[in-house]
Structure formats: C-alpha cells, structure tokens
Short mmCIF file of C-alpha atoms and ligand atoms in Angstrom, two decimals:
data_model
loop_
_atom_site.label_atom_id
_atom_site.label_comp_id
_atom_site.label_asym_id
_atom_site.label_seq_id
_atom_site.Cartn_x
_atom_site.Cartn_y
_atom_site.Cartn_z
CA MET Q 1 -14.04 20.59 3.16
CA LYS Q 2 -10.32 21.67 2.91
CA ILE Q 3 -7.82 18.66 2.82
CA LEU Q 4 -4.15 18.73 3.07
CA VAL Q 5 -2.79 15.15 1.89
CA LEU Q 6 0.75 13.70 2.89
CA GLY Q 7 2.92 12.09 0.11
CA GLY Q 8 4.38 12.53 -3.08
CA GLY Q 9 3.45 8.90 -5.12
CA GLY Q 10 1.10 7.18 -6.80
CA ARG Q 11 -1.04 6.43 -4.17
CA GLU Q 12 -0.92 10.13 -3.27
CA HIS Q 13 -1.74 11.13 -6.84
CA THR Q 14 -4.87 8.49 -6.70
CA ILE Q 15 -6.54 9.90 -3.66
CA CYS Q 16 -5.82 13.19 -4.66
CA TYR Q 17 -7.46 12.23 -7.60
CA VAL Q 18 -10.63 11.05 -6.25
CA LEU Q 19 -11.16 13.61 -3.87
CA SER Q 20 -10.66 16.43 -6.58
CA LYS Q 21 -14.24 15.20 -8.15
CA SER Q 22 -16.03 15.08 -4.13
CA VAL Q 23 -18.79 17.38 -4.28
CA LYS Q 24 -17.55 18.52 -0.67
CA LEU Q 25 -13.90 19.21 -1.71
CA LYS Q 26 -13.03 23.06 -1.61
CA LYS Q 27 -9.52 23.30 -1.69
CA LEU Q 28 -7.12 20.60 -1.96
CA PHE Q 29 -3.47 20.83 -0.81
CA CYS Q 30 -0.53 18.07 -1.13
CA ILE Q 31 2.91 17.91 0.88
CA PRO Q 32 5.11 17.36 -1.12
CA GLY Q 33 3.13 16.18 -4.05
CA ASN Q 34 4.27 15.19 -7.36
CA GLY Q 35 4.24 16.67 -11.34
CA GLY Q 36 0.59 14.53 -11.14
CA ILE Q 37 -1.03 16.21 -8.39
CA SER Q 38 0.49 19.37 -8.80
CA GLU Q 39 -2.19 19.51 -11.92
CA ILE Q 40 -5.19 19.08 -9.29
CA ALA Q 41 -3.61 20.02 -6.12
CA ASP Q 42 -1.47 23.19 -4.51
CA ILE Q 43 1.80 21.26 -3.71
CA VAL Q 44 3.97 22.41 -1.32
CA ASP Q 45 7.28 20.77 -1.32
CA SER Q 46 9.32 22.47 1.55
CA ILE Q 47 7.64 21.38 4.49
CA SER Q 48 8.46 17.64 5.36
CA PRO Q 49 5.64 15.46 6.19
CA THR Q 50 7.35 13.99 9.17
CA ASP Q 51 8.04 17.74 10.74
CA PHE Q 52 4.65 17.75 12.44
CA GLU Q 53 5.14 21.17 13.82
CA SER Q 54 5.34 22.90 10.80
CA VAL Q 55 2.43 20.67 9.23
CA ALA Q 56 0.40 21.51 12.31
CA ARG Q 57 1.38 25.28 11.30
CA PHE Q 58 0.68 24.53 7.69
CA CYS Q 59 -2.94 23.45 8.58
CA LYS Q 60 -3.66 26.35 11.01
CA GLU Q 61 -2.71 29.01 8.05
CA ASN Q 62 -4.64 27.42 5.29
CA GLN Q 63 -7.52 26.17 8.05
CA ILE Q 64 -7.25 22.75 6.93
CA ASP Q 65 -9.90 20.60 8.11
CA LEU Q 66 -8.80 17.35 7.62
CA VAL Q 67 -4.87 15.65 6.90
CA ILE Q 68 -4.93 12.23 4.85
CA PRO Q 69 -1.90 10.60 4.99
CA GLY Q 70 -0.60 8.27 2.45
CA PRO Q 71 2.29 6.81 3.91
CA GLU Q 72 3.14 4.78 6.82
CA GLU Q 73 5.67 6.66 8.42
CA PRO Q 74 3.94 9.98 9.49
CA LEU Q 75 1.37 7.68 11.38
CA VAL Q 76 3.82 5.29 12.76
CA LYS Q 77 5.73 8.53 13.78
CA GLY Q 78 3.11 9.75 15.84
CA LEU Q 79 1.27 11.93 13.42
CA ARG Q 80 -2.13 11.95 14.82
CA ASP Q 81 -1.26 12.14 17.98
CA SER Q 82 0.38 15.40 17.25
CA LEU Q 83 -1.91 16.84 15.10
CA GLU Q 84 -5.17 15.79 17.59
CA LYS Q 85 -3.36 17.81 20.21
CA GLU Q 86 -3.17 21.19 17.95
CA GLY Q 87 -7.15 20.84 16.95
CA ILE Q 88 -6.37 19.39 13.57
CA LYS Q 89 -8.42 15.79 12.36
CA VAL Q 90 -6.38 13.32 11.07
CA PHE Q 91 -7.67 10.07 9.33
CA GLY Q 92 -5.51 7.68 10.10
CA PRO Q 93 -4.91 5.25 13.22
CA ASP Q 94 -3.07 6.62 16.24
CA LYS Q 95 0.59 5.99 17.38
CA ILE Q 96 -0.27 2.96 18.82
CA GLY Q 97 -3.09 1.70 15.81
CA ALA Q 98 0.07 2.27 13.10
CA LEU Q 99 2.09 -0.28 15.36
CA ILE Q 100 0.28 -3.15 13.26
CA GLU Q 101 2.81 -1.85 10.51
CA GLY Q 102 5.65 -0.52 12.74
CA SER Q 103 6.07 -3.17 14.10
CA LYS Q 104 6.07 -6.96 13.42
CA SER Q 105 6.22 -8.52 16.65
CA PHE Q 106 3.50 -6.11 17.76
CA ALA Q 107 1.21 -7.06 14.73
CA LYS Q 108 2.30 -11.03 15.68
CA GLU Q 109 1.54 -10.66 19.12
CA ILE Q 110 -2.32 -8.63 18.49
CA MET Q 111 -2.50 -12.21 15.78
CA SER Q 112 -1.83 -14.37 18.52
CA LYS Q 113 -4.13 -12.65 20.81
CA ALA Q 114 -7.02 -12.31 18.54
CA GLY Q 115 -6.31 -16.08 17.03
CA VAL Q 116 -5.43 -14.37 13.75
CA PRO Q 117 -4.11 -16.71 11.11
CA THR Q 118 -0.36 -16.73 10.65
CA ALA Q 119 2.68 -17.90 9.77
CA LYS Q 120 4.10 -19.50 13.62
CA PHE Q 121 6.53 -17.30 15.28
CA GLU Q 122 9.33 -16.45 17.68
CA VAL Q 123 10.32 -13.00 18.29
CA PHE Q 124 14.04 -12.35 19.15
CA ASP Q 125 15.54 -9.19 20.96
CA GLU Q 126 19.43 -11.13 20.79
CA PRO Q 127 21.20 -12.14 17.63
CA SER Q 128 23.22 -15.18 19.25
CA LYS Q 129 19.26 -16.42 20.55
CA ALA Q 130 17.66 -15.92 16.83
CA LYS Q 131 20.57 -17.71 15.43
CA ALA Q 132 20.35 -20.74 17.66
CA TYR Q 133 16.70 -21.02 16.92
CA ILE Q 134 17.44 -20.73 12.88
CA GLU Q 135 20.11 -23.64 13.73
CA LYS Q 136 17.33 -25.60 15.29
CA LYS Q 137 14.71 -25.12 13.22
CA GLY Q 138 16.38 -25.25 9.53
CA ALA Q 139 15.05 -23.87 6.01
CA PRO Q 140 13.33 -22.68 4.84
CA ILE Q 141 12.49 -19.46 7.34
CA VAL Q 142 11.89 -16.21 6.97
CA VAL Q 143 13.25 -13.40 8.82
CA LYS Q 144 11.92 -10.02 9.06
CA ALA Q 145 13.33 -6.59 11.08
CA ASP Q 146 10.81 -5.74 13.30
CA GLY Q 147 10.46 -1.83 12.76
CA LEU Q 148 9.86 0.00 9.29
CA CYS Q 149 12.53 -0.29 6.23
CA ALA Q 150 10.81 0.59 3.45
CA GLY Q 151 10.12 -2.61 1.99
CA LYS Q 152 13.28 -3.92 2.28
CA GLY Q 153 12.92 -5.72 5.61
CA VAL Q 154 11.95 -9.15 4.89
CA PHE Q 155 14.47 -12.12 4.14
CA VAL Q 156 12.67 -15.17 2.75
CA CYS Q 157 15.75 -17.42 2.86
CA GLU Q 158 15.80 -21.01 1.38
CA LYS Q 159 19.03 -21.91 3.16
CA LYS Q 160 20.15 -21.78 6.57
CA GLU Q 161 23.06 -19.53 6.28
CA ASP Q 162 21.05 -16.67 4.45
CA ALA Q 163 19.16 -16.34 7.27
CA ILE Q 164 22.10 -16.22 9.28
CA ASN Q 165 23.40 -13.65 7.18
CA ALA Q 166 19.77 -11.68 7.21
CA ILE Q 167 20.39 -11.96 11.27
CA GLU Q 168 23.36 -10.51 11.35
CA LYS Q 169 22.80 -7.88 8.97
CA ILE Q 170 19.94 -6.90 10.58
CA MET Q 171 20.96 -7.32 14.20
CA GLU Q 172 24.37 -6.71 14.19
CA GLU Q 173 25.34 -4.77 11.41
CA LYS Q 174 22.19 -2.57 11.77
CA ILE Q 175 21.73 -1.75 8.16
CA PHE Q 176 18.28 -0.80 9.03
CA GLY Q 177 19.23 1.19 12.27
CA GLU Q 178 17.18 0.85 15.79
CA SER Q 179 14.58 -1.30 13.15
CA GLY Q 180 17.18 -4.04 13.47
CA ASN Q 181 16.59 -4.13 17.35
CA LYS Q 182 14.38 -7.20 17.38
CA VAL Q 183 13.35 -9.50 14.81
CA VAL Q 184 10.75 -11.69 13.74
CA ILE Q 185 11.33 -15.27 12.42
CA GLU Q 186 8.68 -16.95 11.29
CA GLU Q 187 7.74 -20.22 8.67
CA LYS Q 188 8.19 -19.42 5.42
CA LEU Q 189 4.25 -19.93 3.39
CA VAL Q 190 3.40 -20.89 0.16
CA GLY Q 191 0.32 -20.00 -1.92
CA GLU Q 192 -0.76 -17.26 -3.76
CA GLU Q 193 -0.32 -13.27 -2.24
CA ALA Q 194 -3.61 -10.78 -2.42
CA SER Q 195 -4.53 -7.68 -0.43
CA TYR Q 196 -7.35 -7.21 1.48
CA ILE Q 197 -7.93 -3.18 2.36
CA VAL Q 198 -10.38 -1.91 4.45
CA ILE Q 199 -11.85 1.23 5.48
CA THR Q 200 -12.84 1.43 9.36
CA ASP Q 201 -14.22 3.93 12.16
CA GLY Q 202 -12.56 1.08 14.49
CA TYR Q 203 -15.79 -0.81 14.96
CA SER Q 204 -17.43 -1.44 11.83
CA PHE Q 205 -15.65 -1.41 8.53
CA LYS Q 206 -16.02 -1.30 4.74
CA ALA Q 207 -13.94 -3.39 2.39
CA LEU Q 208 -12.46 -1.95 -0.50
CA PRO Q 209 -12.34 -3.88 -3.68
CA THR Q 210 -10.19 -6.74 -3.69
CA SER Q 211 -6.42 -6.73 -5.54
CA GLN Q 212 -3.82 -8.19 -6.38
CA ASP Q 213 0.27 -6.56 -6.68
CA HIS Q 214 2.85 -7.61 -8.39
CA LYS Q 215 5.96 -6.81 -6.30
CA ARG Q 216 8.89 -8.58 -7.99
CA LEU Q 217 10.70 -6.24 -10.48
CA LEU Q 218 11.02 -8.66 -13.59
CA ASP Q 219 8.29 -11.04 -15.56
CA ASN Q 220 7.12 -14.13 -13.97
CA ASP Q 221 7.82 -12.74 -10.66
CA GLU Q 222 11.26 -12.87 -11.02
CA GLY Q 223 13.97 -10.53 -9.96
CA PRO Q 224 14.23 -8.40 -6.75
CA ASN Q 225 11.46 -7.39 -4.36
CA THR Q 226 10.25 -3.96 -5.23
CA GLY Q 227 7.26 -1.48 -3.69
CA GLY Q 228 5.45 -3.03 -6.54
CA MET Q 229 5.42 -3.05 -10.03
CA GLY Q 230 1.46 -3.17 -10.77
CA ALA Q 231 -1.51 -4.09 -10.00
CA TYR Q 232 -5.12 -5.26 -10.80
CA SER Q 233 -8.60 -5.39 -9.56
CA PRO Q 234 -11.12 -7.27 -8.64
CA THR Q 235 -9.17 -10.60 -8.03
CA PRO Q 236 -10.76 -13.74 -8.92
CA LEU Q 237 -8.75 -15.43 -6.09
CA ILE Q 238 -10.77 -13.93 -3.91
CA ASP Q 239 -14.18 -15.04 -4.26
CA GLU Q 240 -17.73 -14.45 -1.85
CA GLU Q 241 -16.52 -17.44 0.33
CA LEU Q 242 -12.94 -16.61 0.91
CA LYS Q 243 -13.79 -12.74 1.68
CA ARG Q 244 -16.60 -13.78 4.25
CA LYS Q 245 -13.54 -15.86 5.95
CA ILE Q 246 -10.83 -12.78 5.72
CA GLU Q 247 -13.55 -10.59 7.43
CA GLU Q 248 -14.29 -13.37 10.31
CA LYS Q 249 -10.97 -14.66 10.45
CA VAL Q 250 -8.51 -11.60 10.37
CA ILE Q 251 -10.45 -7.83 10.11
CA LYS Q 252 -13.11 -8.28 12.93
CA PRO Q 253 -10.76 -10.02 15.34
CA VAL Q 254 -7.67 -7.63 14.87
CA LEU Q 255 -10.11 -4.41 15.22
CA LYS Q 256 -11.62 -5.76 18.14
CA ALA Q 257 -8.32 -6.82 19.74
CA LEU Q 258 -7.27 -3.18 18.97
CA GLU Q 259 -10.61 -1.78 20.58
CA LYS Q 260 -9.85 -3.72 23.45
CA GLU Q 261 -6.00 -1.71 23.84
CA GLY Q 262 -8.11 1.09 23.82
CA HIS Q 263 -6.93 2.60 20.84
CA PRO Q 264 -9.80 1.56 18.28
CA TYR Q 265 -8.51 2.07 14.52
CA LEU Q 266 -9.00 4.58 12.59
CA GLY Q 267 -8.48 5.00 8.78
CA PHE Q 268 -7.03 1.97 5.78
CA LEU Q 269 -6.26 -1.45 7.53
CA TYR Q 270 -4.57 -2.96 4.72
CA ALA Q 271 -4.01 -7.33 4.97
CA GLY Q 272 -0.79 -8.80 3.42
CA LEU Q 273 -1.98 -12.39 2.82
CA MET Q 274 -0.94 -15.52 1.46
CA ILE Q 275 -4.17 -17.73 0.54
CA VAL Q 276 -3.00 -21.20 1.32
CA ASN Q 277 -5.84 -24.21 0.25
CA LYS Q 278 -7.92 -21.06 0.37
CA GLU Q 279 -7.90 -20.10 3.78
CA PRO Q 280 -6.52 -16.70 4.56
CA TYR Q 281 -2.99 -15.88 6.31
CA VAL Q 282 -1.66 -12.46 6.82
CA LEU Q 283 1.67 -12.13 5.91
CA GLU Q 284 1.74 -8.20 7.36
CA PHE Q 285 -0.44 -5.30 8.13
CA ASN Q 286 -0.13 -2.13 6.97
CA CYS Q 287 -1.58 1.00 8.20
CA ARG Q 288 -2.90 2.57 5.08
CA LEU Q 289 -3.46 1.84 1.41
CA GLY Q 290 -1.04 0.09 -0.96
CA ASP Q 291 0.70 1.37 -4.09
CA PRO Q 292 -0.05 0.55 -6.66
CA GLU Q 293 -2.91 -1.10 -5.54
CA ALA Q 294 -4.29 2.10 -4.76
CA GLN Q 295 -4.29 2.96 -8.18
CA VAL Q 296 -6.53 -0.05 -9.40
CA ILE Q 297 -9.09 -0.08 -6.23
CA LEU Q 298 -9.60 3.65 -5.79
CA PRO Q 299 -11.03 4.47 -9.34
CA ARG Q 300 -13.51 1.32 -8.76
CA VAL Q 301 -15.27 2.81 -6.29
CA GLU Q 302 -18.47 4.70 -7.46
CA ASN Q 303 -19.22 7.02 -4.29
CA ASP Q 304 -17.78 10.26 -3.68
CA PHE Q 305 -14.70 8.59 -1.54
CA LEU Q 306 -14.70 12.15 0.62
CA GLU Q 307 -18.00 11.48 1.67
CA ILE Q 308 -17.10 7.75 3.20
CA ILE Q 309 -14.07 9.04 4.98
CA GLU Q 310 -16.12 11.50 6.40
CA LYS Q 311 -18.90 8.84 7.47
CA ALA Q 312 -15.33 7.12 9.34
CA LEU Q 313 -14.70 10.07 10.79
CA GLU Q 314 -18.40 10.17 12.35
CA GLY Q 315 -17.98 6.83 13.46
CA ASN Q 316 -21.17 5.77 10.84
CA LEU Q 317 -19.26 3.71 8.45
CA GLU Q 318 -22.00 1.27 9.25
CA LYS Q 319 -24.52 3.17 7.05
CA VAL Q 320 -21.84 3.57 4.25
CA LYS Q 321 -22.61 1.14 0.82
CA ILE Q 322 -19.70 0.99 -0.94
CA ASN Q 323 -20.55 0.57 -4.48
CA GLU Q 324 -17.91 -1.22 -6.57
CA ARG Q 325 -17.44 -0.30 -11.07
CA LYS Q 326 -18.36 -3.65 -12.78
CA GLU Q 327 -14.98 -2.47 -14.58
CA ALA Q 328 -12.01 -4.33 -13.95
CA ALA Q 329 -8.85 -2.36 -13.51
CA VAL Q 330 -5.06 -2.96 -14.59
CA CYS Q 331 -2.39 -0.27 -13.49
CA VAL Q 332 1.16 -0.73 -15.03
CA VAL Q 333 4.19 0.98 -13.53
CA MET Q 334 6.49 2.51 -15.79
CA ALA Q 335 9.81 2.85 -13.54
CA SER Q 336 13.20 4.08 -14.09
CA LYS Q 337 15.88 1.91 -15.40
CA GLY Q 338 18.04 1.18 -11.79
CA TYR Q 339 14.97 0.57 -9.50
CA PRO Q 340 14.53 -0.62 -7.06
CA GLY Q 341 18.53 0.08 -6.58
CA LYS Q 342 20.54 3.01 -7.91
CA TYR Q 343 18.64 5.28 -11.15
CA GLU Q 344 19.06 8.24 -12.36
CA LYS Q 345 16.62 11.65 -12.63
CA GLY Q 346 15.97 13.88 -14.75
CA LYS Q 347 14.59 12.55 -18.19
CA LYS Q 348 11.73 14.13 -19.93
CA ILE Q 349 8.58 12.24 -20.36
CA GLU Q 350 6.83 11.87 -23.53
CA GLY Q 351 3.33 11.06 -24.90
CA LEU Q 352 1.23 11.45 -22.07
CA GLU Q 353 -0.92 13.95 -24.46
CA LYS Q 354 -1.55 11.49 -26.35
CA VAL Q 355 -3.02 9.10 -23.64
CA ALA Q 356 -5.11 11.92 -22.11
CA GLN Q 357 -7.05 11.35 -25.06
CA MET Q 358 -8.21 7.90 -24.55
CA LYS Q 359 -11.36 6.30 -22.33
CA ASP Q 360 -11.02 5.28 -18.82
CA VAL Q 361 -7.15 5.30 -18.76
CA ILE Q 362 -5.74 7.33 -15.75
CA VAL Q 363 -2.23 8.41 -15.42
CA PHE Q 364 -1.07 8.58 -12.10
CA HIS Q 365 2.41 10.42 -11.08
CA ALA Q 366 4.64 8.74 -8.71
CA GLY Q 367 8.14 10.11 -9.39
CA THR Q 368 7.87 12.86 -11.85
CA LYS Q 369 8.68 16.81 -11.44
CA LYS Q 370 6.72 19.37 -13.63
CA VAL Q 371 9.27 22.19 -15.27
CA ASN Q 372 8.49 24.70 -17.60
CA ASN Q 373 5.18 22.53 -18.51
CA GLU Q 374 6.99 19.38 -19.03
CA PHE Q 375 7.41 16.25 -17.10
CA TYR Q 376 10.84 14.90 -15.84
CA THR Q 377 11.27 11.91 -13.72
CA SER Q 378 12.51 12.47 -10.30
CA GLY Q 379 11.97 8.57 -8.63
CA GLY Q 380 12.20 5.38 -9.02
CA ARG Q 381 8.52 4.66 -9.58
CA VAL Q 382 7.63 7.13 -11.99
CA LEU Q 383 4.17 6.73 -13.39
CA GLY Q 384 1.13 4.04 -12.83
CA VAL Q 385 -0.64 4.11 -15.96
CA THR Q 386 -4.28 2.53 -15.20
CA ALA Q 387 -7.02 1.33 -17.27
CA LEU Q 388 -10.82 0.40 -16.39
CA ASP Q 389 -12.37 -2.05 -18.71
CA LYS Q 390 -15.18 -4.63 -19.04
CA ASP Q 391 -12.83 -7.67 -17.99
CA ILE Q 392 -9.24 -8.11 -16.96
CA PRO Q 393 -8.33 -9.52 -20.75
CA SER Q 394 -9.53 -6.34 -22.23
CA THR Q 395 -8.20 -3.97 -19.48
CA ILE Q 396 -4.60 -5.82 -19.48
CA GLU Q 397 -4.63 -4.93 -23.34
CA LYS Q 398 -5.40 -1.22 -22.76
CA ALA Q 399 -3.19 -0.44 -20.00
CA TYR Q 400 -0.26 -1.64 -22.76
CA LYS Q 401 -1.67 -0.26 -25.56
CA ALA Q 402 -1.33 3.54 -23.28
CA VAL Q 403 1.81 2.79 -21.89
CA SER Q 404 3.25 1.75 -25.49
CA LEU Q 405 2.64 5.86 -26.17
CA ILE Q 406 4.62 7.33 -23.02
CA HIS Q 407 8.59 7.21 -23.23
CA PHE Q 408 11.19 8.17 -21.19
CA GLU Q 409 14.85 7.19 -21.52
CA GLY Q 410 15.84 3.99 -19.80
CA VAL Q 411 11.74 2.49 -18.79
CA HIS Q 412 11.25 -0.68 -17.58
CA TYR Q 413 8.07 -2.11 -17.04
CA ARG Q 414 7.01 -5.43 -16.51
CA LYS Q 415 4.54 -6.96 -19.47
CA ASP Q 416 2.65 -9.51 -17.34
CA ILE Q 417 0.62 -7.41 -15.03
CA GLY Q 418 -3.21 -8.46 -14.25
CA LYS Q 419 -2.18 -11.91 -16.34
CA ARG Q 420 -1.78 -13.83 -12.58
CA ALA Q 421 -5.47 -13.67 -13.14
CA PHE Q 422 -5.68 -15.98 -16.21
CA LYS Q 423 -4.43 -19.00 -14.03
CA TYR Q 424 -7.56 -18.33 -11.52
CA LEU Q 425 -9.84 -17.92 -14.19
CA LYS Q 426 -8.89 -21.05 -15.67
CA ILE Q 427 -7.72 -19.26 -18.90
CA ASN Q 428 -4.59 -19.43 -21.09
P1 AMP U 1 6.09 -8.85 4.41
O1 AMP U 1 6.61 -6.98 4.22
O2 AMP U 1 5.81 -8.81 5.36
O3 AMP U 1 4.45 -8.05 3.57
O4 AMP U 1 6.66 -8.91 3.25
C1 AMP U 1 7.71 -8.95 2.17
C2 AMP U 1 7.19 -10.18 1.07
O5 AMP U 1 7.99 -11.20 1.34
C3 AMP U 1 5.57 -10.32 1.16
O6 AMP U 1 4.90 -10.15 -0.01
C4 AMP U 1 6.20 -12.03 0.42
O7 AMP U 1 6.08 -12.02 -1.42
C5 AMP U 1 7.20 -12.62 1.31
N1 AMP U 1 6.63 -12.71 2.74
C6 AMP U 1 6.76 -12.68 3.70
N2 AMP U 1 6.68 -13.40 5.07
C7 AMP U 1 6.51 -14.68 4.14
C8 AMP U 1 6.10 -15.87 4.92
N3 AMP U 1 6.01 -16.32 6.04
N4 AMP U 1 6.32 -16.66 3.92
C9 AMP U 1 6.46 -16.81 2.52
N5 AMP U 1 6.74 -15.50 1.84
C10 AMP U 1 6.60 -14.50 3.02
N1 LIG U 2 2.29 -2.50 -2.66
C1 LIG U 2 2.12 -3.09 -1.23
C2 LIG U 2 2.46 -2.03 -0.16
O1 LIG U 2 1.87 -0.97 -0.67
O2 LIG U 2 2.66 -2.54 1.09
#
C-alpha cells in the first residue's frame, strides 16, 4: 500500500516507524514530517495537513491508498468527509465522530446519554450564567473551553476567583477564539490518571497496550501542563479487572452511542481516565493516539500494524488478536528550554549516533529538522527516547542511559519518568 501520514511529531514518527516495518507497505509519505521521519518516508512540508484540497491533490498525484492522520485538528475540521468525497480512504473518524474531542460539551452529552462515568457537569454559553454557577458551587472546580485549544483549555481551579477568571479569559477575552463560545464546568476528580486507547471499526474494538503519560513539565508532577513529558507502558495501575470495567462502562457504551447517532466511529479512540477507588471516570476523549503515549504503545505491539488498520477498515477487527510484547517501554521526552512557553530553535543535536548502537532503544523525533545530514531542534518537544526492556525499573535505566548520550543547548527533560509505576508495584 501507498500511505500518507499527516503530522510531524513524535507520535507521527512512531506511526511511520511501525508502518515502515510492514510487509504490506510499498511507499510512505508524510506531510509535513520532521527530521527523523525524513529518514523513513518522503516528507512534504509545503502542504498543510488542514489544506484538504492540496492534500487530496497530493493523494491523487501519488496514488495514495490510505491517509493516516496523527493529530486531531484535520479530523475535527472534517478531513475524512472531504477526502472520501474524492474517493480517498482515511483512517479516522468523520467530522461528527471527531467531535468527541472537538467539543467537550458534545463528549459530555454522549457520555450522559450512554451512562458513561464522568465528572458531574453543566454547559454554559453565557458568561454571566457560568459565573453564577461557580458562585453557587464553589471550589475546587474545573472549567473547560468547549472547542480545541491545543491542550490549554482546561483550568483546574482550587479557588473560586480562579474559576471566574478562567470564564473571563475563555468567554469574554476569547483567548481561544471560537473554541470559547461555550464552557463545560465540572467537579474536580481526585485519583490517578491513565490513558486507555483502542482501535475500532465502529462496532468491535481492540485495546492497545495501557500507558500513563506525565503531563507536567517538572519532576514530581510540578510546573505547568505540557503536551506530555514522557510515558510508560504497560501501567500496573490498570489490571485485568479494571480493563474489563473500562471496556464495559466506557468504550462499549460510547461506541454504541456514536453508532446510534449514525456515525459509527473508525480509528483510534483515546479515553483519558481518572481512576478513583478502582473505578474509571472519563476526563476527556481524544479522536487519535496520544503523544507521547504512542511512543511506548506502538513499539509494544508485535503485529504488523498496517494489517490491524486494514482489518479495521474492512470492518473485520473482530478477527484480530493484538499481541503485546512482554517487555515494558519507557519514553523520555527531551524538550527545548522554555517549553511549553517560548523557546529557541536551531540548536544542533548531538549524540544520536551513539544511541543508534543501543539495542531496543528508538529515538522518535518531534521538533527536529535535518540539514546537511545533521539534526537541529525546531520545536518545543524535540525528541522522545523510547527504551524497551524486561521490566519497568530496567527500562527506566536504559532510557536514561540513552538520554545521557544525547545533547543540545538548553535541553530539558524530567528525571522521574515511569517511576510512578513503583507506587502501584509497591517498589521504593
Ligand atoms: P483534559 O484535556 O480534559 O484531559 O484535561 C487536561 C488535564 O486536566 C487532565 O489530564 C487532568 O489532569 C485535568 N483534569 C481535567 N478534568 C478534570 C477533573 N474533572 N478533575 C480533575 N482534573 C481534571
Ligand atoms: N499526551 C496527551 C495527549 O496526547 O493528549
């Protein structure tokens, strides 16, 4: 097959990496890609993944059989609907299905209809009413802009004034534009977060390996929220019993509800969960793989990944058995100084050739550019260093050994990725 992957982060490098190992792959393209992806795919950075007309033209010119989008934005903007009209296949939900991520109020309403456990909530489209509700409910309380905000639209407020302030920013100052036309206000949940991602043809689904992200910038979960500073898989937080609960109480009812709406969901469905007293509550859904979660999940899948996707496209996922590697995986994100705020670009990355010698270590590129056979930083999250080994402690050690061999000016990474698992494993 000739495949086009859309996106240019660590997740997309991972998708390209597993596709490149498939016996079914004939040719791989990526728009816009990055330095690392350019080693395994033809990258085209002159087209935007949300310029559907140009993407469709590219697909026709290059006889693309399938488009696999990495990020949510093209899907939420209707990539599948647009490309299907041109006869081009897309592995992802249609515009309505993607609303599960694109509109928090839509997701909450689907969850209500389907009886999926989630924080109690109200939706508002007028700031005065939202403020009055916060005055009545008090803190702690969580305020969420309805639409896409590049991961910045959620305010977990310990004080009432902070929640009021969030309403002003979102609905009056419109710091997220149209995405702030509505807000969801919900109760704060306290527990342990985990990511549960399935691949689905809309009717049946298969769970991918479990994982846990590390969203805060600094060790011990301090500092601002980021896109994710590292991940590990599998997480001992999710045992077989909890898996069963997540599938019965969350995944199945949501897929059924979307099917009932007339939009059976195709693609990856990501449930961001808060586990409270061994019960799953949904914080959010994403219509895609997580990043950095993909960087630990996909390398742990033994199957030919393209074959799994093909089966989902045919509606034959039922017949697939996902074989999980026994080894654990840990991914440490190496970021530019200043991320998630402003950062400098163009720093030379050194030491990659040393890590290339290590067994079961893969460096996924995110914000990198290749110039004259050298790699330079070009984004906030620069690299995701993924290691695989027999258990979580030895994998952490291997990942950090690899990280210590790589350098660029101003590099920042967390020193405690994966250690959260020790709490569940009762290791000190
Ligand atoms: P979301 O994008 O909805 O997953 O929210 C981003 C982050 O905000 C989550 O990963 C949680 O850490 C936090 N969060 C969201 N909703 C809640 C909630 N109801 N209670 C506590 N924390 C939350
Ligand atoms: N790592 C969180 C996300 O991909 O949404």
